PDB file of C-alpha atoms and ligand atoms in Angstrom:
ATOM      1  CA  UNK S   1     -10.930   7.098 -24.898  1.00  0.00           C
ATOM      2  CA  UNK S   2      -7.882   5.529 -24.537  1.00  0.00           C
ATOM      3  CA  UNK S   3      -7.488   2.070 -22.531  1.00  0.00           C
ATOM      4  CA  UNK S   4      -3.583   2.758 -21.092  1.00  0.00           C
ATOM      5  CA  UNK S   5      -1.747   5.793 -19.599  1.00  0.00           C
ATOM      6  CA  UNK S   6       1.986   6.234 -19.815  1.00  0.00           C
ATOM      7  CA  UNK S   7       2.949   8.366 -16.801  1.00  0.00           C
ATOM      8  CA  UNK S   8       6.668  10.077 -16.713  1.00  0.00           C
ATOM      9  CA  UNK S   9       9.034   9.165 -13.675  1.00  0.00           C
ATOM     10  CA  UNK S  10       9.737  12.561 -12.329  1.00  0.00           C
ATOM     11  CA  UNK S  11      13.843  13.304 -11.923  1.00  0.00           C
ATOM     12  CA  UNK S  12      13.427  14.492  -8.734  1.00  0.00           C
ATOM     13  CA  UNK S  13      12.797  13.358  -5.508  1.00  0.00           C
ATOM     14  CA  UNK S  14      10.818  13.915  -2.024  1.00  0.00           C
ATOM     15  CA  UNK S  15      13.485  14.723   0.285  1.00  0.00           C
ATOM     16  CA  UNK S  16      11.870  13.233   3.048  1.00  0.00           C
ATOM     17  CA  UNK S  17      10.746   9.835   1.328  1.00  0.00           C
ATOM     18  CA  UNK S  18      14.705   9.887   0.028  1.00  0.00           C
ATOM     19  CA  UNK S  19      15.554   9.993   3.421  1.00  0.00           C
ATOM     20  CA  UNK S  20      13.082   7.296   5.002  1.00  0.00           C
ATOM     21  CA  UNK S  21      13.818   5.237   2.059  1.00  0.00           C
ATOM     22  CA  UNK S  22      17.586   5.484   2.588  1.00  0.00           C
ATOM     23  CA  UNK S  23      17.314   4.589   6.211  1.00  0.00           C
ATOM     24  CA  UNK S  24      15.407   1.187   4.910  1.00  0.00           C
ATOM     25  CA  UNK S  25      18.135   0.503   2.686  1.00  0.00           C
ATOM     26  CA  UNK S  26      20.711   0.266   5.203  1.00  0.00           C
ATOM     27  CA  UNK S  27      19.119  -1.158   8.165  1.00  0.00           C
ATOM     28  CA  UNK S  28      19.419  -4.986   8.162  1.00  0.00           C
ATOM     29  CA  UNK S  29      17.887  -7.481   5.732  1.00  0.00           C
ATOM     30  CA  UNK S  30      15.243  -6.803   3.337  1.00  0.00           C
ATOM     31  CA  UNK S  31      11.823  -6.518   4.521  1.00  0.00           C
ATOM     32  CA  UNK S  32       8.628  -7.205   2.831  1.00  0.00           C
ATOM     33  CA  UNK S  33       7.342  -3.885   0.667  1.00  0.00           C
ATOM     34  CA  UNK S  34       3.511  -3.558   2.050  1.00  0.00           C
ATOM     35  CA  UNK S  35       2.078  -1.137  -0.740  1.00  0.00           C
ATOM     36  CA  UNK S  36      -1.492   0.462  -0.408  1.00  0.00           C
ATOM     37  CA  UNK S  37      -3.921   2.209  -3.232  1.00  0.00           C
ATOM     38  CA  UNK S  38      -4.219   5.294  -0.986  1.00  0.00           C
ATOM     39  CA  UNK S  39      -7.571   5.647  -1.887  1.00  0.00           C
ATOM     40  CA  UNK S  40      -9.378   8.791  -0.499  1.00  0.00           C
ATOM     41  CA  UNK S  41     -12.471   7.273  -0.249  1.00  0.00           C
ATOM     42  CA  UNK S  42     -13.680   5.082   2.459  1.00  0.00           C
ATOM     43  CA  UNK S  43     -12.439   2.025   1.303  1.00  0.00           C
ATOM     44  CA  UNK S  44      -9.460   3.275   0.527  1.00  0.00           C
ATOM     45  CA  UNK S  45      -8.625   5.056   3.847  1.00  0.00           C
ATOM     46  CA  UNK S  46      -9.631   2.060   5.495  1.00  0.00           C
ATOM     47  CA  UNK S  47      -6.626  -0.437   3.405  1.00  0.00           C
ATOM     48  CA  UNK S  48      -4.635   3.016   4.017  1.00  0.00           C
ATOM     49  CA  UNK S  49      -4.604   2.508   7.708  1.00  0.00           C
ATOM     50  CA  UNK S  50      -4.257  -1.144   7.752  1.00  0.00           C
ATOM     51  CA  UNK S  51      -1.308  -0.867   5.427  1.00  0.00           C
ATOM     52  CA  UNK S  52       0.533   1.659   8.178  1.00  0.00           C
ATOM     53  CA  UNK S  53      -0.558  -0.108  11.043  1.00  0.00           C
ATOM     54  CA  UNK S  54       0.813  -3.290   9.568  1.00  0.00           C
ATOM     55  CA  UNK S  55       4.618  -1.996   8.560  1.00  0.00           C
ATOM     56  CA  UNK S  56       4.419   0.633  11.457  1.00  0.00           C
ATOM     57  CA  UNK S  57       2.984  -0.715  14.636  1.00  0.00           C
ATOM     58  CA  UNK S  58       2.736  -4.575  14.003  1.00  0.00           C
ATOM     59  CA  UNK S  59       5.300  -5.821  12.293  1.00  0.00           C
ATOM     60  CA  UNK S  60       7.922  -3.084  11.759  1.00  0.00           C
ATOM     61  CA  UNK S  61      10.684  -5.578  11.613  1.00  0.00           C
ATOM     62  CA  UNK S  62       9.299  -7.425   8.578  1.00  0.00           C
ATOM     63  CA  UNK S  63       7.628  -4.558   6.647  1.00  0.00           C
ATOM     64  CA  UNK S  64       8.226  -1.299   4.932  1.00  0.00           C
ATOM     65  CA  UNK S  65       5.675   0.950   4.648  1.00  0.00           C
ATOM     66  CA  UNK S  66       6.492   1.644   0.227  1.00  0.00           C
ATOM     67  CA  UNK S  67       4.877   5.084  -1.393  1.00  0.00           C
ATOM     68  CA  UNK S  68       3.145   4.517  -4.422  1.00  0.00           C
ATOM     69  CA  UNK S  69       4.016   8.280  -5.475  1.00  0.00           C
ATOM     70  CA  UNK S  70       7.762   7.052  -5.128  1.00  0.00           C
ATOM     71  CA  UNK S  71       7.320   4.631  -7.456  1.00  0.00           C
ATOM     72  CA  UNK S  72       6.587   7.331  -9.954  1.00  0.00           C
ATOM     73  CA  UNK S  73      10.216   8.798  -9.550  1.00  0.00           C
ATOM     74  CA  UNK S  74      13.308   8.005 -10.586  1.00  0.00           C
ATOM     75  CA  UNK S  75      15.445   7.955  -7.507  1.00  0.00           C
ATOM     76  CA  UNK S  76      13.513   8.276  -4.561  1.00  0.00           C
ATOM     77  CA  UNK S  77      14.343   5.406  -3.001  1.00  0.00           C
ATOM     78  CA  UNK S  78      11.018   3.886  -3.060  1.00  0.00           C
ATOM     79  CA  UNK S  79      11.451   1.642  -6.164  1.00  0.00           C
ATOM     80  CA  UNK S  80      15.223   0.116  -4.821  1.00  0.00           C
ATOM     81  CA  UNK S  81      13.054  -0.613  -1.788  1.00  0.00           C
ATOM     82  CA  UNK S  82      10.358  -2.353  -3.988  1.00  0.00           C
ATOM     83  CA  UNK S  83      13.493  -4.064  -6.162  1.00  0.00           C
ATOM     84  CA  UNK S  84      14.920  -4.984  -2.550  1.00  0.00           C
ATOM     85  CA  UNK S  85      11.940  -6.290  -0.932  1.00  0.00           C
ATOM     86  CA  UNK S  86      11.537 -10.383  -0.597  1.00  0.00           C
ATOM     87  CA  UNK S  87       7.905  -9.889  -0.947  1.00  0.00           C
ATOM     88  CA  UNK S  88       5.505  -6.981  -1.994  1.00  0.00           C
ATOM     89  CA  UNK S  89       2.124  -7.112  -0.556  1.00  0.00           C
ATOM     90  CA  UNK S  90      -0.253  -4.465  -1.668  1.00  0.00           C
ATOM     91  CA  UNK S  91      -3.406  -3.782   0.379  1.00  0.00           C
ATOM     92  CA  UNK S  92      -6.448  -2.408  -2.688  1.00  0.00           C
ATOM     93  CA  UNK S  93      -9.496  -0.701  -0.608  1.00  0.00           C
ATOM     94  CA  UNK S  94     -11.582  -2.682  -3.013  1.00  0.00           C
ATOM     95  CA  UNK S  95     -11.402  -4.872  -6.184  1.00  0.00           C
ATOM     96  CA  UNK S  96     -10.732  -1.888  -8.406  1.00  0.00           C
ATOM     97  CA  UNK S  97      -7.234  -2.846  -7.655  1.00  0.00           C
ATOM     98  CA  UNK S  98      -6.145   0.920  -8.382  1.00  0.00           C
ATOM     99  CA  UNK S  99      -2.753   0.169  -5.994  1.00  0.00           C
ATOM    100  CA  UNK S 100      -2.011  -3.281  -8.039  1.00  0.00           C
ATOM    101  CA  UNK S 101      -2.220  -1.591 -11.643  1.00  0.00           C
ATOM    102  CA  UNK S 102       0.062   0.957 -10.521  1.00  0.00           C
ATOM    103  CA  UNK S 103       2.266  -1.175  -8.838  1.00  0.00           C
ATOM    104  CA  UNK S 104       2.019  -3.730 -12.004  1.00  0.00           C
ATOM    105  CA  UNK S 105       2.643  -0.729 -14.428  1.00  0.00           C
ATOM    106  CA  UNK S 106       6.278   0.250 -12.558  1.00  0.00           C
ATOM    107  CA  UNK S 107       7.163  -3.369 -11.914  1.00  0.00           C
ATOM    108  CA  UNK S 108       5.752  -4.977 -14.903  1.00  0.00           C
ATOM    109  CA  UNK S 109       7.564  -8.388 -14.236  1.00  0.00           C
ATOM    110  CA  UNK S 110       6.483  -8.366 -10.241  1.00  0.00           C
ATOM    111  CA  UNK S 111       4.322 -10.892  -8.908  1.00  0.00           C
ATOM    112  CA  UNK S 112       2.689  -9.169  -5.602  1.00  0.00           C
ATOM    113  CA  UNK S 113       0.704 -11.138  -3.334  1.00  0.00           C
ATOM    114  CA  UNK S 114      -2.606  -8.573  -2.995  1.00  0.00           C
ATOM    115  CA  UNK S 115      -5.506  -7.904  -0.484  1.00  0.00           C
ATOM    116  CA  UNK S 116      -8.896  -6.639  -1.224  1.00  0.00           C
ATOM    117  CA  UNK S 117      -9.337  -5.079   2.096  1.00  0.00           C
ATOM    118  CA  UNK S 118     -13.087  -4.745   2.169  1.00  0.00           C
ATOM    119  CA  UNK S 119     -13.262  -8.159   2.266  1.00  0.00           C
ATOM    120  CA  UNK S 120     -12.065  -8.541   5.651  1.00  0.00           C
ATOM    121  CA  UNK S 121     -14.254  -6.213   7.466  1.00  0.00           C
ATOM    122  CA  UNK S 122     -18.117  -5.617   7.429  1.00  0.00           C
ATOM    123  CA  UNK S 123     -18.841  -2.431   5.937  1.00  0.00           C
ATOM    124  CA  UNK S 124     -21.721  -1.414   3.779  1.00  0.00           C
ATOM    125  CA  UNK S 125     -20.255  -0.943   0.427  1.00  0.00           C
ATOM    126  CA  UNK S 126     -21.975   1.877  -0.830  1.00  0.00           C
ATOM    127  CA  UNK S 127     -20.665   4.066   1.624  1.00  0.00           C
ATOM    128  CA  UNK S 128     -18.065   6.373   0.223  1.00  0.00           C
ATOM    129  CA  UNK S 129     -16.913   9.193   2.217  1.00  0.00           C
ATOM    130  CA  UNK S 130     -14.675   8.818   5.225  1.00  0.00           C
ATOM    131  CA  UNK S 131     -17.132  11.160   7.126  1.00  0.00           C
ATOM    132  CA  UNK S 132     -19.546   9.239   6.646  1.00  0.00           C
ATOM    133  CA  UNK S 133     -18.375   6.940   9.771  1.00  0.00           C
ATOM    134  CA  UNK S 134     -16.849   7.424  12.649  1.00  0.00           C
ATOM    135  CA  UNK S 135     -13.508   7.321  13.006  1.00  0.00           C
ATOM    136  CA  UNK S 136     -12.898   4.734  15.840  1.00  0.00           C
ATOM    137  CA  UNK S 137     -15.255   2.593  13.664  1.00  0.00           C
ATOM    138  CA  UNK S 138     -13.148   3.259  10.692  1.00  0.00           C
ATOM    139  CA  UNK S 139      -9.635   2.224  13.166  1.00  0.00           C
ATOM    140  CA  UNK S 140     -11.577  -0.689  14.002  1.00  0.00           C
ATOM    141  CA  UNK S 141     -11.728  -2.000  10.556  1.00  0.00           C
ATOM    142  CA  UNK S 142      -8.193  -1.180   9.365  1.00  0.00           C
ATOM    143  CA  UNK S 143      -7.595  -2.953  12.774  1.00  0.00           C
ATOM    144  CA  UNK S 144      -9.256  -6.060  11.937  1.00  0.00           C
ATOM    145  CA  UNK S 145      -6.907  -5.924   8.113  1.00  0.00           C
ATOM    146  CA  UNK S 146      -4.089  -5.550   9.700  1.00  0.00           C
ATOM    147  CA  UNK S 147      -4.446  -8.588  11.652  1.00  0.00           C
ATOM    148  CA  UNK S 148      -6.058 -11.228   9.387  1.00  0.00           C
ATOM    149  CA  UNK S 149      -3.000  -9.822   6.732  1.00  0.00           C
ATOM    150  CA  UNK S 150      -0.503 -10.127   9.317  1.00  0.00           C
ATOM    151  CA  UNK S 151      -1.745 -13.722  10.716  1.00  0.00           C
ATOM    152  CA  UNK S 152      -1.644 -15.058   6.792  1.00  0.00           C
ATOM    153  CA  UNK S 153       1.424 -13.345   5.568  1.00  0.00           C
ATOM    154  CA  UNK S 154       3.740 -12.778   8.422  1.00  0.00           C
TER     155      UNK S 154
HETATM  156  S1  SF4 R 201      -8.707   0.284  -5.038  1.00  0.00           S
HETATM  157 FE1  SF4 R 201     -10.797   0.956  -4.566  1.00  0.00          FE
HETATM  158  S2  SF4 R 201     -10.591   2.105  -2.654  1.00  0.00           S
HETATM  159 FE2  SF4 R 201      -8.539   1.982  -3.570  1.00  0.00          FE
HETATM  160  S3  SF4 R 201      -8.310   3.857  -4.791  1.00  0.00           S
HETATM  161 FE3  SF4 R 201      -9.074   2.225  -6.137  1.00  0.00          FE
HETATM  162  S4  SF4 R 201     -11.312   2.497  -6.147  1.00  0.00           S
HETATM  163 FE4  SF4 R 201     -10.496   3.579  -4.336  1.00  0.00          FE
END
């Protein structure tokens, strides 16, 4: 089995990540690039949620919410914003650190700071599916990220 993947950049581009990305790129001074593993588990959809809340609703004037698919393409946008940013914070559901080896194989030379989300929130660890609690519970959580991220880093 082998121990590394090489993945392709794709030569095209979501039009609507171009777009955000563009918008980013010309509005004001750099922000800090808040990255997430997009997990589709539990865990994950928890960081997921933090990560918006944090470059969306908390801090949008610091933060920019960065695609992790972008970072797979060639000119999307989403790697200049990356290249731009002063800082990149990624948010990892757990210590599989899925968003941080992605990140670390486009940006081999970046130094992000990185959060295990699950260890900010009580949460029995062996639950996996996002229906397996209920979703104000699960708000709650990413809630309680956001804010212990946002009091340390911003
Ligand atoms: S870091 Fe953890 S929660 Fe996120 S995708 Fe990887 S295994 Fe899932």
């Amino acid at each position: 089995m082998a121990k590394t993947i090489q993945i392709r950049l794709a030569e095209s581009s979501c039009k609507a990540g171009l777009g955000y990305a563009r918008k980013h790129l010309s509005a004001g001074p750099p922000k800090d690039a808040v990255i997430c593993c997009e997990g589709m588990c539990l865990k994950g959809e928890t960081a997921r949620r933090a990560a918006n809340l944090i470059a969306h609703d908390l801090v949008p004037g610091k933060a920019v919410r960065i695609c992790h698919g972008g970072l797979l393409e060639e000119t999307g946008g989403m790697r200049e914003l990356v290249r731009r940013a002063g800082r990149v914070l990624i948010l990892d559901g757990c210590g599989m650190a899925c968003g941080t080896r992605l990140t670390e194989g486009a940006f081999p030379d970046l130094e992000p700071q990185v959060v295990f989300a699950n260890q900010l929130y009580e949460c029995d660890q062996d639950i996996f599916g996002v229906d397996e609690m209920p979703d104000s519970q699960i708000n709650a959580n990413a809630a309680k990220v956001a804010q212990q991220v946002v009091e340390k880093y911003f």
